[in-house]
Coordinates of C-alpha atoms in Angstrom, one line a residue:
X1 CA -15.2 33.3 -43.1
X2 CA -15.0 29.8 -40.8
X3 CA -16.4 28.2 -43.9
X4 CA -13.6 29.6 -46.5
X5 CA -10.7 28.7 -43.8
X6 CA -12.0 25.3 -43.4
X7 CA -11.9 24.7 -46.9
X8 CA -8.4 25.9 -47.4
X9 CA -7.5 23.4 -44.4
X10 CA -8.9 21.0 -46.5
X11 CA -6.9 21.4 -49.6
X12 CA -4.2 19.2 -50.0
X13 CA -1.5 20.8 -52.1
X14 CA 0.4 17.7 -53.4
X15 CA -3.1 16.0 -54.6
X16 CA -3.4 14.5 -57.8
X17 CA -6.3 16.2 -58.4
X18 CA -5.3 19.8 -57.4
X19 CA -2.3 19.8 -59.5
X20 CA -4.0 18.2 -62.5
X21 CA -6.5 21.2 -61.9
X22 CA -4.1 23.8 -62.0
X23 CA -2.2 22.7 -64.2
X24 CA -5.3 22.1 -66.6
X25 CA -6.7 25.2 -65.9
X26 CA -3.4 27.1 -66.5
X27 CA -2.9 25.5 -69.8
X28 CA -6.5 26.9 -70.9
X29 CA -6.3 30.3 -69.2
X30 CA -2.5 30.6 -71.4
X31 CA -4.8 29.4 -74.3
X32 CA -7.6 31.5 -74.0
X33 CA -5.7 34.4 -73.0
X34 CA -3.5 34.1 -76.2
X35 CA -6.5 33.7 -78.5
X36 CA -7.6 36.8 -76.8
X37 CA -4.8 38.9 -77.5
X38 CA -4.1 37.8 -81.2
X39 CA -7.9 38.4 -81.6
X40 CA -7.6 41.9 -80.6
X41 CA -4.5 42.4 -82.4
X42 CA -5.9 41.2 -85.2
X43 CA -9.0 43.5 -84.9
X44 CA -6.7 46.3 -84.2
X45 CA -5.0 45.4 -88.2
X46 CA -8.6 45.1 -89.3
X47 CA -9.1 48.3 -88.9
X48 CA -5.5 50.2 -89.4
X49 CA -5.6 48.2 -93.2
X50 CA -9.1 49.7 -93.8
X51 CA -8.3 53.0 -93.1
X52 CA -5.1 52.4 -94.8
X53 CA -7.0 51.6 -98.0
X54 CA -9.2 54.8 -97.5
X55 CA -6.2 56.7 -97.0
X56 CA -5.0 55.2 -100.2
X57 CA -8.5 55.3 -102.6
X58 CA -7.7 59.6 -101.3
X59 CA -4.0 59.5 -102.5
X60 CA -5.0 58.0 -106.1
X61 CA -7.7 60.3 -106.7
X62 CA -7.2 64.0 -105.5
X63 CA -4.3 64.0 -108.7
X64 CA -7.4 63.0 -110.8
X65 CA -9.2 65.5 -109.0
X66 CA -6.6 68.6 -109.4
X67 CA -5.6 68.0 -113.0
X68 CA -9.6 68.8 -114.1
X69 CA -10.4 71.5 -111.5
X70 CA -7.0 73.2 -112.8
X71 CA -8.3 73.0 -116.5
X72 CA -11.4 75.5 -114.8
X73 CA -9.7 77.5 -112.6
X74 CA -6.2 78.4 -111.2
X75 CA -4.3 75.7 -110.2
X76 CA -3.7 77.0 -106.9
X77 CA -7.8 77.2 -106.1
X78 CA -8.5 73.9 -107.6
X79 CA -6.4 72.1 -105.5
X80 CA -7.7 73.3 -102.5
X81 CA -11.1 72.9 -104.0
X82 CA -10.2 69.3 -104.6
X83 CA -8.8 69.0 -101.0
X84 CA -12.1 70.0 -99.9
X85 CA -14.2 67.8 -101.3
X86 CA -11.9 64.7 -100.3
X87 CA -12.3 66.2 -96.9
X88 CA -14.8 64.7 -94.5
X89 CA -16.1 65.2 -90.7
X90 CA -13.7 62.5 -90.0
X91 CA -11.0 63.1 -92.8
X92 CA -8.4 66.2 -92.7
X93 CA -5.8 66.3 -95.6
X94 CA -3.1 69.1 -95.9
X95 CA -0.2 69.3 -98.6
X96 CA 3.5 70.6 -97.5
X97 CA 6.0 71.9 -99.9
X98 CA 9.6 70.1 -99.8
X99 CA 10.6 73.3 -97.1
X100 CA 7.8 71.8 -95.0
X101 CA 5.4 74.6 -95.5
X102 CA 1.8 74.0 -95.3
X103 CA 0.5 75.0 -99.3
X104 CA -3.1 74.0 -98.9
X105 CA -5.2 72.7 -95.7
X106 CA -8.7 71.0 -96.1
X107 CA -11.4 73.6 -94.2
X108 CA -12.4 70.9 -91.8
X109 CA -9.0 71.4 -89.9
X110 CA -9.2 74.4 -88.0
X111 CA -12.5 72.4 -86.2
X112 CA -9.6 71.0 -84.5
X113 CA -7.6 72.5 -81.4
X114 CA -4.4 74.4 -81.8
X115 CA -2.8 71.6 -79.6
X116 CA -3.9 68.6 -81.5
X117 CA -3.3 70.3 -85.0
X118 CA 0.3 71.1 -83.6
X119 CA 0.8 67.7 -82.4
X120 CA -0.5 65.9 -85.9
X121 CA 1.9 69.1 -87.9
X122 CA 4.7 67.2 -85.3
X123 CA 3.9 63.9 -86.4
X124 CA 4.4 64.9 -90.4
X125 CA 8.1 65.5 -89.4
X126 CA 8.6 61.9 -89.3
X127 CA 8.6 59.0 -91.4
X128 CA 5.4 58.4 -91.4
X129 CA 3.6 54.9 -91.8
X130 CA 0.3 54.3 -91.5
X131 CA -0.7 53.2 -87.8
X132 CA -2.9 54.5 -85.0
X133 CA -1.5 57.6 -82.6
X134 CA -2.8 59.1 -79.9
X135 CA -3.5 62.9 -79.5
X136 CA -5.2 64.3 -76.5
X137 CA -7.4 61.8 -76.1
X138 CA -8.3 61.3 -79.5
X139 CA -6.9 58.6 -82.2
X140 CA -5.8 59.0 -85.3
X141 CA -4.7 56.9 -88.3
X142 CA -2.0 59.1 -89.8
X143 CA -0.4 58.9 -93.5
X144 CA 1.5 60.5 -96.2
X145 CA 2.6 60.2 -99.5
X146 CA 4.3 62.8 -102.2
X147 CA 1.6 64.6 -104.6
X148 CA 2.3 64.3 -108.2
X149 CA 0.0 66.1 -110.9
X150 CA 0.6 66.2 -114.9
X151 CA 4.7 64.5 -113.3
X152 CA 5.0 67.2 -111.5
X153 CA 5.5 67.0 -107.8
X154 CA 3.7 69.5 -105.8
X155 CA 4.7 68.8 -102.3
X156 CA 4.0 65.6 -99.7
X157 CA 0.3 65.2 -98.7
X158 CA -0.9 63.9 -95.4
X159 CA -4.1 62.5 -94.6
X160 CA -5.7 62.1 -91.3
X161 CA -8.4 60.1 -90.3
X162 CA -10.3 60.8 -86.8
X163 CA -10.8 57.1 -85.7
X164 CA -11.8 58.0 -81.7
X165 CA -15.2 56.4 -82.1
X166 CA -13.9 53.2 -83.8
X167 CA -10.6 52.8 -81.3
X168 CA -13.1 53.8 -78.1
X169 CA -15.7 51.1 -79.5
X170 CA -12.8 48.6 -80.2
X171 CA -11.4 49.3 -76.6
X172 CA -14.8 48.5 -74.8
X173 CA -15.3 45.2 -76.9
X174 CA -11.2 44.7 -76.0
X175 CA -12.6 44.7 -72.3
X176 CA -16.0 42.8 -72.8
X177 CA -13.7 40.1 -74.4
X178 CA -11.0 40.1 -71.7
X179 CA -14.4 39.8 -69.1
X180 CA -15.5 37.1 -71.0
X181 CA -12.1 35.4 -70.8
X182 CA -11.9 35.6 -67.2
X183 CA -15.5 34.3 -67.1
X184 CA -15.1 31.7 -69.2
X185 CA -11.7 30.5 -67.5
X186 CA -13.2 30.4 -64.2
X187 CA -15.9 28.4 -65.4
X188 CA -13.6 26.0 -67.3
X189 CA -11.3 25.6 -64.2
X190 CA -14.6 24.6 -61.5
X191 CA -15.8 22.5 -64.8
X192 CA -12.1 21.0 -65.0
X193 CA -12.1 20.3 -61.1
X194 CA -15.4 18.5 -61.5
X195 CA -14.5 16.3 -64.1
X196 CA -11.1 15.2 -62.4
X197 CA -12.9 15.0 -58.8
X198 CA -15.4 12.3 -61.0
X199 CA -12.5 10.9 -62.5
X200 CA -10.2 10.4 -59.3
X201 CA -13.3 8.7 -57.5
X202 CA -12.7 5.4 -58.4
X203 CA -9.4 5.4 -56.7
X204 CA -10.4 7.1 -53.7
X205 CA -12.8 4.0 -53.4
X206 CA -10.0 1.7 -53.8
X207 CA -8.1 3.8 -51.3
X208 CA -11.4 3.4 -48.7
X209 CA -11.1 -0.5 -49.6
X210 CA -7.6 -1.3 -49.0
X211 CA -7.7 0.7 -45.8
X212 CA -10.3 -1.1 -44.0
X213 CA -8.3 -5.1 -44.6
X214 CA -6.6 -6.7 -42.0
X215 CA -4.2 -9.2 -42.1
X216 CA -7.0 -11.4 -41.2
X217 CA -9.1 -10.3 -44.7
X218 CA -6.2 -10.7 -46.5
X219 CA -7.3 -13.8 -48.3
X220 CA -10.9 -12.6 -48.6
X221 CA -9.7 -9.7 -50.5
X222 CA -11.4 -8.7 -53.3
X223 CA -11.3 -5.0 -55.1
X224 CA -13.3 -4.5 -57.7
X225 CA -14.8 -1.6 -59.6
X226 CA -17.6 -1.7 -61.3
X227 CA -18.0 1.5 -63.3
X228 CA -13.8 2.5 -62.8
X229 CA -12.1 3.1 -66.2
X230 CA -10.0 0.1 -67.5
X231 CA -6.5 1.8 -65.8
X232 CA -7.9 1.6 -62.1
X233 CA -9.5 -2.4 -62.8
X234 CA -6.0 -3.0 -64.1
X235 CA -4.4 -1.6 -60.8
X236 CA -7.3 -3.1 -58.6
X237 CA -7.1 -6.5 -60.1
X238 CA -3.0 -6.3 -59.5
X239 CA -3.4 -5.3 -56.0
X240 CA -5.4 -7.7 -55.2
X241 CA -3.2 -10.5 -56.6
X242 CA -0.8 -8.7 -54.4
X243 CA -2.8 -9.2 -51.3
X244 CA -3.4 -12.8 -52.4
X245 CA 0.4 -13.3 -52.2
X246 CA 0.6 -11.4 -49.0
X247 CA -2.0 -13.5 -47.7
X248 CA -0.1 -16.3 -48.5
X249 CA 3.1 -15.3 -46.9
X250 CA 1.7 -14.5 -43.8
X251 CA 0.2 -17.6 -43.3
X252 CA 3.7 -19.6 -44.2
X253 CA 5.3 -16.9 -41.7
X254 CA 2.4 -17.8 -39.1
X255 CA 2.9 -21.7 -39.6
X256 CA 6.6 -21.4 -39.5
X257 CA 6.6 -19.5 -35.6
X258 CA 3.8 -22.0 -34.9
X259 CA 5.6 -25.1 -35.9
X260 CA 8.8 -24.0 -34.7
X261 CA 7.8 -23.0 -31.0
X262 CA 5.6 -26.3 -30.7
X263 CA 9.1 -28.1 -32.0
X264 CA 11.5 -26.5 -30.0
X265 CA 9.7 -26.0 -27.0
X266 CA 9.0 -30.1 -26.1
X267 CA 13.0 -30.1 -26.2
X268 CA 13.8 -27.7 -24.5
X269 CA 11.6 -28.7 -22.0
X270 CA 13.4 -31.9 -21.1
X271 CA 17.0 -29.6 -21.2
X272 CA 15.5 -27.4 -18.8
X273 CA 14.5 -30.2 -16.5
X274 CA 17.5 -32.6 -16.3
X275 CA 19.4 -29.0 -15.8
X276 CA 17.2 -28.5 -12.6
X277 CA 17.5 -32.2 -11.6
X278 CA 21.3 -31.7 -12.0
X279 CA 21.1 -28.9 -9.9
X280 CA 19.6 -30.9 -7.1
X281 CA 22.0 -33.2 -6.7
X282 CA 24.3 -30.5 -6.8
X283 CA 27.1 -31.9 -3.7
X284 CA 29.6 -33.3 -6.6
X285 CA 29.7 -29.7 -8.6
X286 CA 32.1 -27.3 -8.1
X287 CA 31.2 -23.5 -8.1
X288 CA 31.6 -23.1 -11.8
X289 CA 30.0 -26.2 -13.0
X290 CA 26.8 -25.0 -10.9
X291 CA 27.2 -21.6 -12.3
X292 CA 27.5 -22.7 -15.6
X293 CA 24.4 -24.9 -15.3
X294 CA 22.1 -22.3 -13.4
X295 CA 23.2 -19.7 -16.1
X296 CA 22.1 -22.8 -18.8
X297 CA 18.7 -23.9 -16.8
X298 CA 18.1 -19.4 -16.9
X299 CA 18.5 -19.1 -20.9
X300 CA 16.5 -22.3 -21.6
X301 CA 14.0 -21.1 -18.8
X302 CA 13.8 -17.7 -20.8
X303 CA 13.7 -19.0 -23.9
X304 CA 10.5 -21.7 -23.4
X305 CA 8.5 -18.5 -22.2
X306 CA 9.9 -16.7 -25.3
X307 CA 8.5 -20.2 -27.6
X308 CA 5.6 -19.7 -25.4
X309 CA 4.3 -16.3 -26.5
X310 CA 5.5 -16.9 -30.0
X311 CA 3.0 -19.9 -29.9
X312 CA 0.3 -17.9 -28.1
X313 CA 0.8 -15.5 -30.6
X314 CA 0.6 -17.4 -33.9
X315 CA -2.2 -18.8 -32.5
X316 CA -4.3 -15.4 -32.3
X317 CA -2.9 -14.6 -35.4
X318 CA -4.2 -17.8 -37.3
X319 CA -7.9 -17.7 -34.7
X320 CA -6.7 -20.7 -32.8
X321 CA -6.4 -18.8 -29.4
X322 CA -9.9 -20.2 -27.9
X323 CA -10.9 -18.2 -24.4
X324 CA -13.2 -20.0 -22.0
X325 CA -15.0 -17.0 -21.3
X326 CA -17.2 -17.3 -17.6
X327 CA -17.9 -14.7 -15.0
X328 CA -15.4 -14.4 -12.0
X329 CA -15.2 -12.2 -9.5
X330 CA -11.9 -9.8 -10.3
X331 CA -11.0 -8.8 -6.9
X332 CA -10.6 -12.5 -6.2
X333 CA -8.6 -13.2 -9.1
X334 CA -6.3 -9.8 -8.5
X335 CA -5.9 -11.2 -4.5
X336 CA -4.7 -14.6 -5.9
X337 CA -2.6 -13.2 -8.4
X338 CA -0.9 -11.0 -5.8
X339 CA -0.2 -13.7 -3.7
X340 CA 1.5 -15.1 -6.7
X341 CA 3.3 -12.2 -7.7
X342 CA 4.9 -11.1 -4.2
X343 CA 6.1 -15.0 -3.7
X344 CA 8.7 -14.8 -6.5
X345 CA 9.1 -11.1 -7.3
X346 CA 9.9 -9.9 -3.0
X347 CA 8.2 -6.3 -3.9
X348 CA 5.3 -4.7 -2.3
X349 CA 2.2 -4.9 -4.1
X350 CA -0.8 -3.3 -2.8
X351 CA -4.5 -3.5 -4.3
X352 CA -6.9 -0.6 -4.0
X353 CA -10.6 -0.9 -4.6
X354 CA -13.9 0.6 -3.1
X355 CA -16.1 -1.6 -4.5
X356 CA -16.9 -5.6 -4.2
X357 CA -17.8 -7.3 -5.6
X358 CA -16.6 -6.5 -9.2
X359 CA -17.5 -9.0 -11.9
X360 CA -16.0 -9.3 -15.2
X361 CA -16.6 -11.5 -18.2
X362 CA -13.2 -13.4 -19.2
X363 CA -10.9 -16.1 -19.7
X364 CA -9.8 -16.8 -15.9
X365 CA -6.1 -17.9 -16.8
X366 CA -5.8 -15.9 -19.7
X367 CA -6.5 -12.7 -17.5
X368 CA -4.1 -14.4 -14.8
X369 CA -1.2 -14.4 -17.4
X370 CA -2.1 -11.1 -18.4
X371 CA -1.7 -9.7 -15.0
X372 CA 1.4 -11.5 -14.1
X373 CA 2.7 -9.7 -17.3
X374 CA 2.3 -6.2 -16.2
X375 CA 2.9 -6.4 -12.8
X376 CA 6.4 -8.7 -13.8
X377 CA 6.9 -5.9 -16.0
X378 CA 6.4 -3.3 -13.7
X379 CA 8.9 -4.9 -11.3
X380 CA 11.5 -5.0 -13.7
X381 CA 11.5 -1.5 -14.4
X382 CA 11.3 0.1 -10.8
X383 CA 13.5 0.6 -8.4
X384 CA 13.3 -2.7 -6.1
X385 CA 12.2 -0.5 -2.8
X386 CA 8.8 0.9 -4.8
X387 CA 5.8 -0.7 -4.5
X388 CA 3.6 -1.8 -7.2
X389 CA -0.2 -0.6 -6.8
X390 CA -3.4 -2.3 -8.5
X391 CA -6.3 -0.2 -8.6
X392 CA -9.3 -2.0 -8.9
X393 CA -12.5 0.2 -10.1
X394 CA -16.0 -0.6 -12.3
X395 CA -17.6 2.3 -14.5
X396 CA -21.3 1.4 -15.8
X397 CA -21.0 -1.1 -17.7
X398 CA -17.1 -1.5 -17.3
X399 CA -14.6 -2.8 -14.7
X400 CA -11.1 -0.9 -14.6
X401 CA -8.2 -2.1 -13.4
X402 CA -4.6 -0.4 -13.1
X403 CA -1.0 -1.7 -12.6
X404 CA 0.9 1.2 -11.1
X405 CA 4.4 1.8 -10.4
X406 CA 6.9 4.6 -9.3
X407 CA 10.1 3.3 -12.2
X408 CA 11.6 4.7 -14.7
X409 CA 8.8 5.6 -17.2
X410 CA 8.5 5.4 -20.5
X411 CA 9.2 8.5 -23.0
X412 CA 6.2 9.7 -24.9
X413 CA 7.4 9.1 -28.5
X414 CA 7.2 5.2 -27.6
X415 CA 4.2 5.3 -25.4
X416 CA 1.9 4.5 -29.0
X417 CA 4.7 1.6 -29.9
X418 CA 5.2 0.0 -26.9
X419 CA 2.4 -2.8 -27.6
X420 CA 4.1 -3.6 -30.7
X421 CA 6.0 -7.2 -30.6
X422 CA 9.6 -7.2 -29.8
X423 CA 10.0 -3.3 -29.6
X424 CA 12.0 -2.5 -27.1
X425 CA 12.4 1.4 -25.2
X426 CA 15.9 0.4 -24.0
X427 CA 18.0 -2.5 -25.5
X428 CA 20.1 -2.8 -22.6
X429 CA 18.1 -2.7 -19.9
X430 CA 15.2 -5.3 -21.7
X431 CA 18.5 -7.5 -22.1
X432 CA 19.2 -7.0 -18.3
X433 CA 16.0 -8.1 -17.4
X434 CA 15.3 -10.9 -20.0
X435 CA 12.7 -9.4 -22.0
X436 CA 12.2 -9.9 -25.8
X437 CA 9.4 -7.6 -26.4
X438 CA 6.6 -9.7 -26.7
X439 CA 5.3 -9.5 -22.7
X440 CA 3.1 -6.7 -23.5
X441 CA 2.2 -7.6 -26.9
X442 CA 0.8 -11.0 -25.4
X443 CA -1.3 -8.8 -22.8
X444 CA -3.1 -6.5 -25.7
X445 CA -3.3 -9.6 -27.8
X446 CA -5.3 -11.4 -24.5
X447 CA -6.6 -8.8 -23.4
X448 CA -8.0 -7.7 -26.9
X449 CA -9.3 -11.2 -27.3
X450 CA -11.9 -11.0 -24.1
X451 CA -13.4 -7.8 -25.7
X452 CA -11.4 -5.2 -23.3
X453 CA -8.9 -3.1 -24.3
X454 CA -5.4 -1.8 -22.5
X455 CA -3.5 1.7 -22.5
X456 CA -0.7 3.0 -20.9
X457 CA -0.1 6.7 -19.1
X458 CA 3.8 7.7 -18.6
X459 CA 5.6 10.2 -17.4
X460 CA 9.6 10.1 -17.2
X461 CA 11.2 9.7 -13.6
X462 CA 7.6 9.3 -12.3
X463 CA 6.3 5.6 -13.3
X464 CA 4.1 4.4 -16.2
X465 CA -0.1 3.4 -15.5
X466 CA -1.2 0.7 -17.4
X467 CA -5.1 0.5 -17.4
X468 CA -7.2 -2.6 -18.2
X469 CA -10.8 -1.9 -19.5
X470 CA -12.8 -5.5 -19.1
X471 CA -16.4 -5.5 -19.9
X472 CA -18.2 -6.1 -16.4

């Protein structure tokens, strides 16, 4: 029972290859079914017209047979002798007079019951034309036809043929055909499914390809096929052309940010400092000038550190972000970092560990920067009478390390986004506070870089836990 409901879980029901089953296997099933029924209908003619030529070969000859056995005998006796001898086990023939009299009966028909004799007698009241009818249980093929002897007409004769054997033998091969049908419809159907699961298996290998390149691969791409029909070498020839030309616009995107930061960044270096040497000598600047300059010497302040991670960042991208990877000591580093932190953001920020000392493998200022990130962004978004807490930890083979605070949290539907480059939770409030949504980007990008990894845990109202795995 597990097994059958995990293998409807596993149907897909807007796959290629389910709807080209069932729509395959419908088309066959309508086929088959069809050639079933116009087989049996034509079987069921089969043998209606050969009774009906029975029926007739009886009609043609009992005049024959009347006219001589009336030149021996009375004409009354040698038509029922005549009737007689037409008769057989399976044959009854009786003669009515235009007042719907029975004249003459063949013998064989008082075999039958009252019922079914009174039923057929019913029948003869009709228009009669030769076709199968049912009577208690039995078939019969049923016909009639006026009687003419020497042009005269002696009354309308009916012959009946017992057909019960026949229909019941035509019924059961009805039913072994209609078996057979199913039979073979089923087996066409898991044969159809077979067939397009083969057929469909070069693109789920081209599916398995293209989901496994990176934007790194891109320009390594190659799909091919080997044994694909010509349609899915077409399709994997064009996609990777396509990936060729993504390749090549990512790395025009790449070299544009690159060249751009490193070019705006040098000038913007020497606005920001002749703003902060103008400030000073600030004794010949009135309150709005030195407003207007501190405001200036902010922006260009915010925007070198924006130039900065879009450099840092083109750089990973394109492989040219080395790391001088060495062993430190991380509660060191966390203790100077601190020190750093509390200087320039006037917040409380404790450390917590039970174990010294912890060593970790990694790129000493890369890891600095990377902590400066999280705790800056940690005091941004908390109240400023909260205190920031770093939990310092090692597991095996593994040192842990948490940036905790009591803000504003972060709701869950952006919690798997919120590493993504300039996505922002809350527009306002990241403009409020200067960000451009590239601070925690630049930490899984570093962070990623020196073999750890980095997640986040938040609850609304309550703070947000971002956890640093670094291999120890």
């Amino acid at each position: 029972m597990k097994q059958i409901r995990k293998f409807w879980r596993n149907i897909d029901p807007f796959s290629l290859q389910l709807r080209l089953t069932i729509g395959i296997a419908a088309f066959s099933a309508l086929v088959l079914v069809s050639l079933a029924t116009w087989t049996s209908w034509k079987m069921q003619q089969i043998l209606i017209d050969n009774h009906k030529r029975n029926i007739q070969q009886i009609a043609e000859r009992l005049p024959r047979d009347v006219g001589l056995y009336s030149e021996m005998m009375q004409p009354e006796t040698g038509l029922q002798k005549a009737i007689n001898n037409l008769a057989a086990t399976n044959t009854l023939l009786w003669l009515k007079s235009p007042d719907h009299k029975i004249l003459v009966k063949s013998a064989n028909l008082d075999l039958l019951s009252d019922s079914t004799v009174a039923e057929l007698m019913s029948l003869t009241k009709m228009s009669i034309k030769p076709q199968i009818y049912k009577v208690n249980q039995s078939y019969f093929v049923l016909s009639g036809d006026s009687l003419q002897v020497q042009g005269k007409v002696l009354g309308k004769l009916f012959v009946v043929q017992d057909i019960t054997h026949e229909q019941t033998m035509f019924a059961v091969m009805v039913q072994s055909l209609g078996i057979a049908s199913i039979l073979a419809i089923i087996v066409l159907t898991v044969a159809i499914a077979f067939s397009i699961k083969r057929s469909l298996q070069p693109l789920r290998q081209l599916s398995k390809m293209t989901s496994v390149i990176s934007a790194q691969d891109l320009g390594q791409a190659q799909l091919y096929l080997d044994n694909a029909p010509s349609e899915v070498k077409e399709l994997a020839q064009t996609l990777t052309m396509l990936l060729s030309r993504l390749s090549q616009s990512w790395e025009q995107e790449r070299e544009f940010v690159s060249n751009v930061s490193h070019e705006l960044r040098t000038p913007l270096t020497i606005v920001h400092g002749y703003l902060q040497s103008v400030l000073r000598r600030q004794n010949n600047l009135t309150q709005t000038q030195q407003e207007a300059l501190e405001t200036a010497a902010s922006e260009a302040e915010r925007t070198i550190r924006l130039l900065q991670d879009l450099l840092d960042l083109a750089r990973a991208d394109s492989g040219y972000l080395h790391f001088n990877m060495k062993s430190y000591v991380l509660n060191d580093l966390v203790e100077e970092v601190v020190e750093m932190a509390q200087k320039y953001s006037e917040r409380v920020i404790t450390i917590e560990s039970t174990t010294y000392p912890i060593k970790v493998k990694s790129d000493y200022n890369r890891l600095k920067q990377v902590l400066l990130n999280l705790i800056d962004n940690a005091v941004n978004y908390s109240e400023a009478g909260t205190p920031v807490i770093l939990k310092l930890n090692q597991l095996q083979d593994k040192a842990i390390l948490q940036v905790c605070d009591k803000g504003y949290g972060i709701p869950l539907q952006h919690q798997s986004r919120i590493f993504e480059r300039f996505y922002r939770v809350d527009e306002s409030r990241n403009h409020a506070t200067g960000g451009c949504g590239l601070g925690l980007s630049i930490v899984k990008t570093l962070v990623e870089g020196m073999g750890g990894s980095v997640s986040v845990q938040s609850k609304l109202g309550e703070g947000s836990v971002f956890t640093l795995t670094l291999p120890a």
